[in-house]
Amino acid sequence: AGVIQAGFFNSPFSYTTPVICPVEEDSFSGAYLTTQIAPGIYGGNLVNPGPTGSGYSLTLYNRDTAVDADGNGITAEAAEGESLSVTQRAFDGVYLANLGIGQPPNTFIIDFICGEVTFPSQSTNLTCGGGITVGPPTGPNGTYDFMDDTTFDLNYTDDETPDCAFGATQATLRFTKE
């Protein structure tokens, strides 16, 4: 933010200009193999029903391809109730599927912001009393290469509130294009 003082325009007001780096529509979408590099709470995987470290295939949707297996639109919406933006991708998965709890799948949103992979706070459909959420890591975000969508890491905080006895746990999910 800064105060504009030059040229024909002079203002005592501060203007904040958001910076985005749009992601090509066909980048970071389609089939990806996911591998839980660092497990979340209960030693669990974000969406993989197999053991930690095993691969699990899922589909990343962009705002034009956001459909489920039946061709119906997915329920992916950003926290503000808006549809996916040019920087967002979504995927469907059952949170902590490897624990076999049986809750319905969630649609999770990822943001690709100027070289960083961010994960906004979102619900998981599970609770230990108040509602388990996943969201941004306390450390660095994952990164991505604008020119190469073959692999990227999603760093996130599992049980960020902390709702369960384990407390907030830092976790990493690796995506590799299939």
C-alpha positions as a Markdown table, in Angstrom:
| # | Residue | x | y | z |
|---|---|---|---|---|
| 1 | Ala | 0.0 | 0.0 | 0.0 |
| 2 | Gly | 1.2 | 3.5 | -0.7 |
| 3 | Val | 0.1 | 7.1 | -1.0 |
| 4 | Ile | -0.1 | 8.3 | -4.6 |
| 5 | Gln | 1.6 | 11.7 | -4.8 |
| 6 | Ala | 2.9 | 12.2 | -8.3 |
| 7 | Gly | 1.6 | 13.4 | -11.7 |
| 8 | Phe | -1.9 | 14.8 | -12.1 |
| 9 | Phe | -3.3 | 12.7 | -9.2 |
| 10 | Asn | -2.6 | 13.5 | -5.6 |
| 11 | Ser | -4.4 | 11.5 | -2.9 |
| 12 | Pro | -4.2 | 11.3 | 0.9 |
| 13 | Phe | -5.7 | 7.8 | 0.7 |
| 14 | Ser | -3.8 | 4.5 | 0.8 |
| 15 | Tyr | -4.6 | 2.1 | -2.0 |
| 16 | Thr | -3.9 | -1.6 | -1.8 |
| 17 | Thr | -3.5 | -3.4 | -5.1 |
| 18 | Pro | -4.0 | -7.1 | -5.1 |
| 19 | Val | -1.5 | -9.1 | -7.2 |
| 20 | Ile | -2.6 | -12.3 | -8.9 |
| 21 | Cys | -0.8 | -14.5 | -11.3 |
| 22 | Pro | -3.5 | -16.3 | -13.3 |
| 23 | Val | -2.9 | -20.0 | -13.9 |
| 24 | Glu | -3.5 | -21.3 | -17.4 |
| 25 | Glu | -6.9 | -23.2 | -17.5 |
| 26 | Asp | -5.3 | -26.5 | -18.6 |
| 27 | Ser | -2.5 | -26.3 | -16.1 |
| 28 | Phe | -2.8 | -28.0 | -12.7 |
| 29 | Ser | -5.9 | -29.9 | -13.6 |
| 30 | Gly | -6.8 | -33.4 | -14.6 |
| 31 | Ala | -5.6 | -36.7 | -13.0 |
| 32 | Tyr | -2.9 | -36.6 | -10.3 |
| 33 | Leu | -1.4 | -39.3 | -8.1 |
| 34 | Thr | -1.3 | -38.0 | -4.5 |
| 35 | Thr | 1.2 | -39.2 | -1.9 |
| 36 | Gln | 1.0 | -38.1 | 1.8 |
| 37 | Ile | 4.6 | -37.1 | 2.5 |
| 38 | Ala | 4.0 | -35.9 | 6.1 |
| 39 | Pro | 0.9 | -37.4 | 7.7 |
| 40 | Gly | -1.8 | -35.4 | 9.5 |
| 41 | Ile | -3.6 | -36.1 | 12.8 |
| 42 | Tyr | -4.0 | -39.8 | 13.8 |
| 43 | Gly | -1.1 | -40.5 | 11.3 |
| 44 | Gly | -3.8 | -40.0 | 8.7 |
| 45 | Asn | -3.9 | -39.1 | 5.0 |
| 46 | Leu | -5.9 | -36.0 | 3.8 |
| 47 | Val | -7.9 | -38.1 | 1.3 |
| 48 | Asn | -6.0 | -41.4 | 0.6 |
| 49 | Pro | -7.7 | -44.6 | 1.9 |
| 50 | Gly | -4.4 | -46.4 | 1.8 |
| 51 | Pro | -1.4 | -46.3 | 4.2 |
| 52 | Thr | 0.7 | -43.2 | 4.5 |
| 53 | Gly | 3.2 | -43.0 | 1.6 |
| 54 | Ser | 1.0 | -45.0 | -0.8 |
| 55 | Gly | -0.3 | -43.3 | -3.9 |
| 56 | Tyr | -3.9 | -42.3 | -4.5 |
| 57 | Ser | -5.4 | -41.0 | -7.8 |
| 58 | Leu | -7.7 | -38.0 | -7.8 |
| 59 | Thr | -8.8 | -35.3 | -10.3 |
| 60 | Leu | -8.0 | -31.6 | -9.9 |
| 61 | Tyr | -10.8 | -29.5 | -11.4 |
| 62 | Asn | -10.5 | -25.9 | -12.7 |
| 63 | Arg | -13.4 | -23.6 | -13.1 |
| 64 | Asp | -14.3 | -25.0 | -16.5 |
| 65 | Thr | -13.9 | -28.7 | -15.7 |
| 66 | Ala | -15.6 | -28.8 | -12.3 |
| 67 | Val | -17.7 | -31.9 | -12.9 |
| 68 | Asp | -18.1 | -35.1 | -11.1 |
| 69 | Ala | -17.9 | -38.7 | -12.5 |
| 70 | Asp | -21.6 | -38.4 | -13.6 |
| 71 | Gly | -21.0 | -35.1 | -15.5 |
| 72 | Asn | -22.7 | -33.0 | -12.8 |
| 73 | Gly | -21.2 | -29.9 | -11.4 |
| 74 | Ile | -19.2 | -30.4 | -8.2 |
| 75 | Thr | -20.1 | -28.3 | -5.1 |
| 76 | Ala | -16.7 | -26.6 | -5.1 |
| 77 | Glu | -17.1 | -23.1 | -3.9 |
| 78 | Ala | -14.7 | -20.8 | -2.2 |
| 79 | Ala | -15.4 | -19.8 | 1.4 |
| 80 | Glu | -17.1 | -16.6 | 0.2 |
| 81 | Gly | -19.6 | -18.7 | -1.8 |
| 82 | Glu | -18.1 | -17.8 | -5.2 |
| 83 | Ser | -17.2 | -20.2 | -7.9 |
| 84 | Leu | -13.6 | -21.2 | -8.6 |
| 85 | Ser | -11.3 | -18.4 | -9.7 |
| 86 | Val | -8.5 | -18.5 | -12.3 |
| 87 | Thr | -6.0 | -19.3 | -9.5 |
| 88 | Gln | -8.1 | -22.0 | -7.8 |
| 89 | Arg | -8.3 | -25.8 | -8.3 |
| 90 | Ala | -10.6 | -28.2 | -6.5 |
| 91 | Phe | -10.6 | -31.9 | -5.7 |
| 92 | Asp | -13.0 | -34.3 | -4.0 |
| 93 | Gly | -12.0 | -36.7 | -1.3 |
| 94 | Val | -13.0 | -38.3 | 2.0 |
| 95 | Tyr | -11.0 | -36.7 | 4.8 |
| 96 | Leu | -8.9 | -39.3 | 6.7 |
| 97 | Ala | -10.3 | -42.0 | 4.4 |
| 98 | Asn | -7.7 | -44.4 | 5.7 |
| 99 | Leu | -9.3 | -44.5 | 9.1 |
| 100 | Gly | -12.6 | -45.8 | 7.6 |
| 101 | Ile | -14.9 | -43.5 | 9.5 |
| 102 | Gly | -17.5 | -43.4 | 6.7 |
| 103 | Gln | -18.3 | -39.7 | 6.4 |
| 104 | Pro | -19.2 | -38.2 | 2.9 |
| 105 | Pro | -16.5 | -36.7 | 0.6 |
| 106 | Asn | -15.5 | -33.1 | 0.8 |
| 107 | Thr | -14.6 | -30.7 | -2.0 |
| 108 | Phe | -11.2 | -29.1 | -1.1 |
| 109 | Ile | -10.0 | -25.9 | -2.7 |
| 110 | Ile | -6.3 | -25.1 | -3.5 |
| 111 | Asp | -5.0 | -21.7 | -4.5 |
| 112 | Phe | -2.1 | -21.2 | -6.8 |
| 113 | Ile | -0.8 | -17.7 | -6.0 |
| 114 | Cys | 2.3 | -16.5 | -7.8 |
| 115 | Gly | 4.4 | -19.6 | -7.3 |
| 116 | Glu | 2.9 | -20.6 | -3.9 |
| 117 | Val | 0.4 | -23.4 | -3.3 |
| 118 | Thr | -2.0 | -22.2 | -0.6 |
| 119 | Phe | -4.7 | -24.0 | 1.2 |
| 120 | Pro | -7.5 | -21.8 | 2.7 |
| 121 | Ser | -9.2 | -22.9 | 5.9 |
| 122 | Gln | -12.0 | -25.4 | 5.2 |
| 123 | Ser | -14.2 | -27.9 | 7.0 |
| 124 | Thr | -13.7 | -31.7 | 6.9 |
| 125 | Asn | -17.2 | -33.0 | 7.8 |
| 126 | Leu | -15.6 | -34.5 | 11.0 |
| 127 | Thr | -15.4 | -33.3 | 14.6 |
| 128 | Cys | -13.8 | -34.2 | 17.9 |
| 129 | Gly | -16.2 | -31.7 | 19.6 |
| 130 | Gly | -16.2 | -28.5 | 17.7 |
| 131 | Gly | -15.3 | -29.3 | 14.1 |
| 132 | Ile | -12.0 | -30.3 | 12.5 |
| 133 | Thr | -10.7 | -27.9 | 9.9 |
| 134 | Val | -7.7 | -28.0 | 7.6 |
| 135 | Gly | -5.9 | -24.9 | 6.4 |
| 136 | Pro | -2.7 | -23.0 | 5.8 |
| 137 | Pro | 0.5 | -24.3 | 7.2 |
| 138 | Thr | 2.3 | -22.5 | 10.1 |
| 139 | Gly | 5.5 | -22.7 | 8.0 |
| 140 | Pro | 6.1 | -22.1 | 4.3 |
| 141 | Asn | 3.4 | -22.9 | 1.7 |
| 142 | Gly | 4.2 | -25.4 | -1.0 |
| 143 | Thr | 5.5 | -24.1 | -4.3 |
| 144 | Tyr | 4.9 | -24.7 | -8.0 |
| 145 | Asp | 6.5 | -23.9 | -11.3 |
| 146 | Phe | 4.4 | -21.8 | -13.7 |
| 147 | Met | 5.9 | -23.8 | -16.6 |
| 148 | Asp | 5.7 | -27.3 | -15.2 |
| 149 | Asp | 2.5 | -28.8 | -13.6 |
| 150 | Thr | 3.9 | -32.3 | -13.3 |
| 151 | Thr | 4.4 | -32.1 | -9.5 |
| 152 | Phe | 3.8 | -29.8 | -6.6 |
| 153 | Asp | 3.5 | -30.1 | -2.8 |
| 154 | Leu | 0.5 | -28.9 | -0.7 |
| 155 | Asn | 1.7 | -28.0 | 2.8 |
| 156 | Tyr | -1.2 | -27.6 | 5.3 |
| 157 | Thr | -2.2 | -27.6 | 8.9 |
| 158 | Asp | -4.4 | -30.6 | 9.9 |
| 159 | Asp | -6.9 | -29.9 | 12.7 |
| 160 | Glu | -5.9 | -26.2 | 12.8 |
| 161 | Thr | -8.2 | -25.1 | 15.6 |
| 162 | Pro | -7.1 | -27.7 | 17.4 |
| 163 | Asp | -10.3 | -29.7 | 17.9 |
| 164 | Cys | -8.8 | -33.2 | 18.7 |
| 165 | Ala | -6.3 | -34.3 | 21.3 |
| 166 | Phe | -3.4 | -34.2 | 18.9 |
| 167 | Gly | -3.6 | -30.5 | 18.2 |
| 168 | Ala | -2.6 | -28.8 | 15.0 |
| 169 | Thr | -0.3 | -31.0 | 12.9 |
| 170 | Gln | 1.8 | -29.9 | 9.9 |
| 171 | Ala | 1.3 | -32.2 | 6.9 |
| 172 | Thr | 2.3 | -32.4 | 3.2 |
| 173 | Leu | 0.5 | -33.9 | 0.3 |
| 174 | Arg | 2.5 | -34.3 | -3.0 |
| 175 | Phe | 0.6 | -34.2 | -6.3 |
| 176 | Thr | 2.2 | -35.9 | -9.4 |
| 177 | Lys | 0.5 | -35.6 | -12.8 |
| 178 | Glu | -0.6 | -39.0 | -14.2 |
